[in-house]
PDB file of C-alpha atoms in Angstrom:
ATOM      1  CA  UNK A   1      88.732 100.405  41.231  1.00 86.00           C
ATOM      2  CA  UNK A   2      92.101 100.719  42.906  1.00 89.00           C
ATOM      3  CA  UNK A   3      93.667 100.546  46.382  1.00 89.00           C
ATOM      4  CA  UNK A   4      97.096 101.880  47.230  1.00 89.00           C
ATOM      5  CA  UNK A   5      99.487  99.299  48.628  1.00 91.00           C
ATOM      6  CA  UNK A   6     101.255 101.977  50.679  1.00 92.00           C
ATOM      7  CA  UNK A   7      98.377 103.871  52.305  1.00 92.00           C
ATOM      8  CA  UNK A   8      95.392 101.614  51.585  1.00 87.00           C
ATOM      9  CA  UNK A   9      93.626 104.670  50.104  1.00 90.00           C
ATOM     10  CA  UNK A  10      90.974 103.650  47.591  1.00 90.00           C
ATOM     11  CA  UNK A  11      89.581 104.968  44.349  1.00 93.00           C
ATOM     12  CA  UNK A  12      86.010 103.973  43.700  1.00 94.00           C
ATOM     13  CA  UNK A  13      82.886 104.599  41.715  1.00 95.00           C
ATOM     14  CA  UNK A  14      79.354 105.037  43.089  1.00 96.00           C
ATOM     15  CA  UNK A  15      76.465 104.397  40.720  1.00 97.00           C
ATOM     16  CA  UNK A  16      73.157 106.168  41.443  1.00 96.00           C
ATOM     17  CA  UNK A  17      69.928 106.660  39.510  1.00 96.00           C
ATOM     18  CA  UNK A  18      71.094 110.227  38.795  1.00 96.00           C
ATOM     19  CA  UNK A  19      74.606 109.384  37.605  1.00 96.00           C
ATOM     20  CA  UNK A  20      78.006 108.021  38.502  1.00 96.00           C
ATOM     21  CA  UNK A  21      80.302 109.540  41.120  1.00 96.00           C
ATOM     22  CA  UNK A  22      84.037 108.878  41.033  1.00 95.00           C
ATOM     23  CA  UNK A  23      85.742 108.911  44.433  1.00 94.00           C
ATOM     24  CA  UNK A  24      87.552 110.687  45.796  1.00 93.00           C
ATOM     25  CA  UNK A  25      86.105 113.813  44.249  1.00 92.00           C
ATOM     26  CA  UNK A  26      85.406 117.497  44.706  1.00 91.00           C
ATOM     27  CA  UNK A  27      81.903 118.132  46.089  1.00 94.00           C
ATOM     28  CA  UNK A  28      80.816 121.782  45.951  1.00 93.00           C
ATOM     29  CA  UNK A  29      78.278 123.046  48.479  1.00 92.00           C
ATOM     30  CA  UNK A  30      75.011 124.592  47.354  1.00 89.00           C
ATOM     31  CA  UNK A  31      73.786 125.798  50.738  1.00 86.00           C
ATOM     32  CA  UNK A  32      70.259 126.665  49.568  1.00 88.00           C
ATOM     33  CA  UNK A  33      70.330 124.257  46.598  1.00 91.00           C
ATOM     34  CA  UNK A  34      72.290 126.728  44.471  1.00 91.00           C
ATOM     35  CA  UNK A  35      75.965 127.250  43.773  1.00 92.00           C
ATOM     36  CA  UNK A  36      77.123 130.838  44.047  1.00 91.00           C
ATOM     37  CA  UNK A  37      77.930 132.388  40.649  1.00 90.00           C
ATOM     38  CA  UNK A  38      77.958 129.014  38.832  1.00 91.00           C
ATOM     39  CA  UNK A  39      75.074 127.607  36.797  1.00 90.00           C
ATOM     40  CA  UNK A  40      74.501 123.894  36.184  1.00 89.00           C
ATOM     41  CA  UNK A  41      75.939 124.001  32.665  1.00 91.00           C
ATOM     42  CA  UNK A  42      79.227 125.489  33.880  1.00 93.00           C
ATOM     43  CA  UNK A  43      79.356 123.044  36.808  1.00 92.00           C
ATOM     44  CA  UNK A  44      78.811 120.115  34.437  1.00 91.00           C
ATOM     45  CA  UNK A  45      81.469 121.452  32.066  1.00 94.00           C
ATOM     46  CA  UNK A  46      83.914 121.589  35.001  1.00 93.00           C
ATOM     47  CA  UNK A  47      83.173 117.923  35.732  1.00 93.00           C
ATOM     48  CA  UNK A  48      81.102 118.306  38.896  1.00 94.00           C
ATOM     49  CA  UNK A  49      79.569 114.893  39.558  1.00 96.00           C
ATOM     50  CA  UNK A  50      78.049 115.480  42.985  1.00 96.00           C
ATOM     51  CA  UNK A  51      76.634 118.515  44.785  1.00 95.00           C
ATOM     52  CA  UNK A  52      76.021 118.948  48.505  1.00 95.00           C
ATOM     53  CA  UNK A  53      72.867 120.725  49.719  1.00 94.00           C
ATOM     54  CA  UNK A  54      72.405 121.853  53.303  1.00 92.00           C
ATOM     55  CA  UNK A  55      69.290 120.511  55.072  1.00 91.00           C
ATOM     56  CA  UNK A  56      69.321 123.168  57.796  1.00 90.00           C
ATOM     57  CA  UNK A  57      69.238 126.059  55.351  1.00 90.00           C
ATOM     58  CA  UNK A  58      66.745 124.363  53.015  1.00 92.00           C
ATOM     59  CA  UNK A  59      64.466 123.631  55.961  1.00 90.00           C
ATOM     60  CA  UNK A  60      64.425 127.298  57.001  1.00 89.00           C
ATOM     61  CA  UNK A  61      64.258 128.684  53.467  1.00 90.00           C
ATOM     62  CA  UNK A  62      62.540 127.878  51.176  1.00 92.00           C
ATOM     63  CA  UNK A  63      61.140 125.139  53.468  1.00 90.00           C
ATOM     64  CA  UNK A  64      60.547 121.414  53.072  1.00 89.00           C
ATOM     65  CA  UNK A  65      56.975 122.026  51.905  1.00 92.00           C
ATOM     66  CA  UNK A  66      58.141 124.165  48.958  1.00 94.00           C
ATOM     67  CA  UNK A  67      60.771 121.594  47.918  1.00 93.00           C
ATOM     68  CA  UNK A  68      58.170 118.805  48.208  1.00 93.00           C
ATOM     69  CA  UNK A  69      55.604 120.761  46.144  1.00 96.00           C
ATOM     70  CA  UNK A  70      58.240 121.232  43.436  1.00 96.00           C
ATOM     71  CA  UNK A  71      58.615 117.454  43.188  1.00 96.00           C
ATOM     72  CA  UNK A  72      61.667 116.962  45.385  1.00 94.00           C
ATOM     73  CA  UNK A  73      65.118 118.509  45.557  1.00 94.00           C
ATOM     74  CA  UNK A  74      66.240 117.507  42.046  1.00 95.00           C
ATOM     75  CA  UNK A  75      63.186 119.071  40.441  1.00 96.00           C
ATOM     76  CA  UNK A  76      63.257 122.079  42.764  1.00 95.00           C
ATOM     77  CA  UNK A  77      66.765 122.956  41.632  1.00 94.00           C
ATOM     78  CA  UNK A  78      66.364 121.591  38.085  1.00 93.00           C
ATOM     79  CA  UNK A  79      69.390 119.352  38.366  1.00 94.00           C
ATOM     80  CA  UNK A  80      69.437 115.730  37.235  1.00 93.00           C
ATOM     81  CA  UNK A  81      72.898 114.858  38.597  1.00 95.00           C
ATOM     82  CA  UNK A  82      73.611 113.219  41.994  1.00 97.00           C
ATOM     83  CA  UNK A  83      72.971 115.242  45.168  1.00 96.00           C
ATOM     84  CA  UNK A  84      73.822 114.643  48.809  1.00 94.00           C
ATOM     85  CA  UNK A  85      72.367 116.306  51.908  1.00 92.00           C
ATOM     86  CA  UNK A  86      73.234 116.330  55.590  1.00 90.00           C
ATOM     87  CA  UNK A  87      71.159 116.065  58.768  1.00 86.00           C
ATOM     88  CA  UNK A  88      71.245 119.777  59.572  1.00 84.00           C
ATOM     89  CA  UNK A  89      72.539 119.186  63.089  1.00 82.00           C
ATOM     90  CA  UNK A  90      75.949 120.818  62.768  1.00 82.00           C
ATOM     91  CA  UNK A  91      74.514 124.125  61.574  1.00 82.00           C
ATOM     92  CA  UNK A  92      72.098 124.332  64.503  1.00 79.00           C
ATOM     93  CA  UNK A  93      75.020 124.551  66.893  1.00 73.00           C
ATOM     94  CA  UNK A  94      77.354 126.591  64.698  1.00 75.00           C
ATOM     95  CA  UNK A  95      74.667 129.193  63.961  1.00 71.00           C
ATOM     96  CA  UNK A  96      73.676 129.410  67.647  1.00 64.00           C
ATOM     97  CA  UNK A  97      77.285 129.993  68.618  1.00 55.00           C
ATOM     98  CA  UNK A  98      77.575 132.810  66.088  1.00 53.00           C
ATOM     99  CA  UNK A  99      74.771 134.644  67.850  1.00 45.00           C
ATOM    100  CA  UNK A 100      72.283 133.872  65.108  1.00 41.00           C
ATOM    101  CA  UNK A 101      69.579 133.297  67.685  1.00 41.00           C
ATOM    102  CA  UNK A 102      70.073 136.589  69.495  1.00 43.00           C
ATOM    103  CA  UNK A 103      67.315 139.092  70.063  1.00 41.00           C
ATOM    104  CA  UNK A 104      67.643 142.563  71.593  1.00 40.00           C
ATOM    105  CA  UNK A 105      66.492 142.748  75.194  1.00 41.00           C
ATOM    106  CA  UNK A 106      66.606 138.980  75.799  1.00 39.00           C
ATOM    107  CA  UNK A 107      69.167 137.659  78.259  1.00 41.00           C
ATOM    108  CA  UNK A 108      71.133 134.996  76.362  1.00 41.00           C
ATOM    109  CA  UNK A 109      71.174 132.771  79.467  1.00 40.00           C
ATOM    110  CA  UNK A 110      67.375 132.437  79.550  1.00 36.00           C
ATOM    111  CA  UNK A 111      67.235 130.086  76.603  1.00 39.00           C
ATOM    112  CA  UNK A 112      70.179 127.813  77.329  1.00 37.00           C
ATOM    113  CA  UNK A 113      70.309 124.059  76.941  1.00 35.00           C
ATOM    114  CA  UNK A 114      67.814 122.362  79.254  1.00 39.00           C
ATOM    115  CA  UNK A 115      65.701 125.453  79.991  1.00 43.00           C
ATOM    116  CA  UNK A 116      61.972 125.134  80.300  1.00 47.00           C
ATOM    117  CA  UNK A 117      60.355 124.454  76.918  1.00 49.00           C
ATOM    118  CA  UNK A 118      57.673 127.124  77.307  1.00 47.00           C
ATOM    119  CA  UNK A 119      60.303 129.750  78.071  1.00 47.00           C
ATOM    120  CA  UNK A 120      62.386 128.641  75.088  1.00 48.00           C
ATOM    121  CA  UNK A 121      59.465 128.811  72.684  1.00 46.00           C
ATOM    122  CA  UNK A 122      58.153 132.137  73.964  1.00 44.00           C
ATOM    123  CA  UNK A 123      58.218 134.688  71.155  1.00 43.00           C
ATOM    124  CA  UNK A 124      61.084 137.146  71.653  1.00 48.00           C
ATOM    125  CA  UNK A 125      60.563 140.881  71.448  1.00 48.00           C
ATOM    126  CA  UNK A 126      61.689 142.403  68.145  1.00 41.00           C
ATOM    127  CA  UNK A 127      63.124 139.382  66.295  1.00 44.00           C
ATOM    128  CA  UNK A 128      65.805 140.423  63.832  1.00 41.00           C
ATOM    129  CA  UNK A 129      67.576 138.713  61.000  1.00 43.00           C
ATOM    130  CA  UNK A 130      71.158 137.795  61.771  1.00 47.00           C
ATOM    131  CA  UNK A 131      72.701 140.339  59.407  1.00 49.00           C
ATOM    132  CA  UNK A 132      70.471 143.162  60.634  1.00 48.00           C
ATOM    133  CA  UNK A 133      71.047 142.253  64.269  1.00 45.00           C
ATOM    134  CA  UNK A 134      74.822 142.348  63.904  1.00 46.00           C
ATOM    135  CA  UNK A 135      74.621 145.970  62.732  1.00 46.00           C
ATOM    136  CA  UNK A 136      72.730 147.013  65.866  1.00 41.00           C
ATOM    137  CA  UNK A 137      74.526 148.405  68.884  1.00 38.00           C
ATOM    138  CA  UNK A 138      72.613 146.069  71.219  1.00 38.00           C
ATOM    139  CA  UNK A 139      73.627 142.884  69.368  1.00 34.00           C
ATOM    140  CA  UNK A 140      74.933 140.255  71.754  1.00 36.00           C
ATOM    141  CA  UNK A 141      76.057 136.754  70.808  1.00 38.00           C
ATOM    142  CA  UNK A 142      73.820 133.979  72.097  1.00 43.00           C
ATOM    143  CA  UNK A 143      75.755 130.754  72.565  1.00 42.00           C
ATOM    144  CA  UNK A 144      73.868 127.779  73.865  1.00 48.00           C
ATOM    145  CA  UNK A 145      70.361 128.687  72.714  1.00 69.00           C
ATOM    146  CA  UNK A 146      69.672 125.148  71.644  1.00 82.00           C
ATOM    147  CA  UNK A 147      67.703 122.442  73.415  1.00 85.00           C
ATOM    148  CA  UNK A 148      68.679 118.842  72.798  1.00 84.00           C
ATOM    149  CA  UNK A 149      66.067 116.320  73.896  1.00 86.00           C
ATOM    150  CA  UNK A 150      65.221 112.680  73.144  1.00 87.00           C
ATOM    151  CA  UNK A 151      62.817 113.696  70.367  1.00 88.00           C
ATOM    152  CA  UNK A 152      65.143 116.143  68.595  1.00 88.00           C
ATOM    153  CA  UNK A 153      66.637 119.616  68.813  1.00 88.00           C
ATOM    154  CA  UNK A 154      64.775 122.876  69.378  1.00 88.00           C
ATOM    155  CA  UNK A 155      66.191 126.206  68.308  1.00 84.00           C
ATOM    156  CA  UNK A 156      65.136 129.493  66.744  1.00 83.00           C
ATOM    157  CA  UNK A 157      65.479 130.316  63.058  1.00 84.00           C
ATOM    158  CA  UNK A 158      68.248 132.795  62.292  1.00 81.00           C
ATOM    159  CA  UNK A 159      66.005 134.166  59.538  1.00 83.00           C
ATOM    160  CA  UNK A 160      62.977 135.289  61.541  1.00 83.00           C
ATOM    161  CA  UNK A 161      63.306 134.032  65.107  1.00 82.00           C
ATOM    162  CA  UNK A 162      60.555 131.445  64.777  1.00 84.00           C
ATOM    163  CA  UNK A 163      60.885 128.274  66.876  1.00 87.00           C
ATOM    164  CA  UNK A 164      62.046 125.171  64.991  1.00 87.00           C
ATOM    165  CA  UNK A 165      62.015 121.547  66.138  1.00 89.00           C
ATOM    166  CA  UNK A 166      64.401 119.331  64.150  1.00 88.00           C
ATOM    167  CA  UNK A 167      63.811 115.599  64.530  1.00 89.00           C
ATOM    168  CA  UNK A 168      65.371 112.794  62.452  1.00 88.00           C
ATOM    169  CA  UNK A 169      62.080 112.533  60.547  1.00 88.00           C
ATOM    170  CA  UNK A 170      61.988 116.269  59.800  1.00 86.00           C
ATOM    171  CA  UNK A 171      65.611 116.131  58.609  1.00 86.00           C
ATOM    172  CA  UNK A 172      64.841 113.325  56.165  1.00 84.00           C
ATOM    173  CA  UNK A 173      61.645 115.071  55.035  1.00 81.00           C
ATOM    174  CA  UNK A 174      63.493 118.324  54.399  1.00 75.00           C
TER     175      UNK A 174
END
């Protein structure tokens, strides 16, 4: 629609089957397909044209199967406006570095990048949720508990400690 002669910055418009998005624009993040303390009517009234949903968090909870059974992300969240999602890759590393994959009694070095797959996927003793684990005296951060391989990334869920394998196909499916 317009390009600045000074900076070459552009103003544009993206047309999708769910609506039009003016750029640049504010894009709020609905981590688990929900905005905190704002319903869709209020978001629409404020002029929100696009919402970002986080694949990593949706994949872990409620899960791609639940979203699929609901008829897709738009139907799951009952929103007919444009949505955008990410690959989930950034959160794998940021959550690991926050100690989200830590379990009491497990040496954080035993599950580092490149470790044996069987060792990585072995069920830890006493898995804890991140928030509960941080309150414990024996909580230790667990940087590096991520395996990057040709076929994807393996890590443990911060929610329940279960092993997760994120591939490009799983990311798109989620």
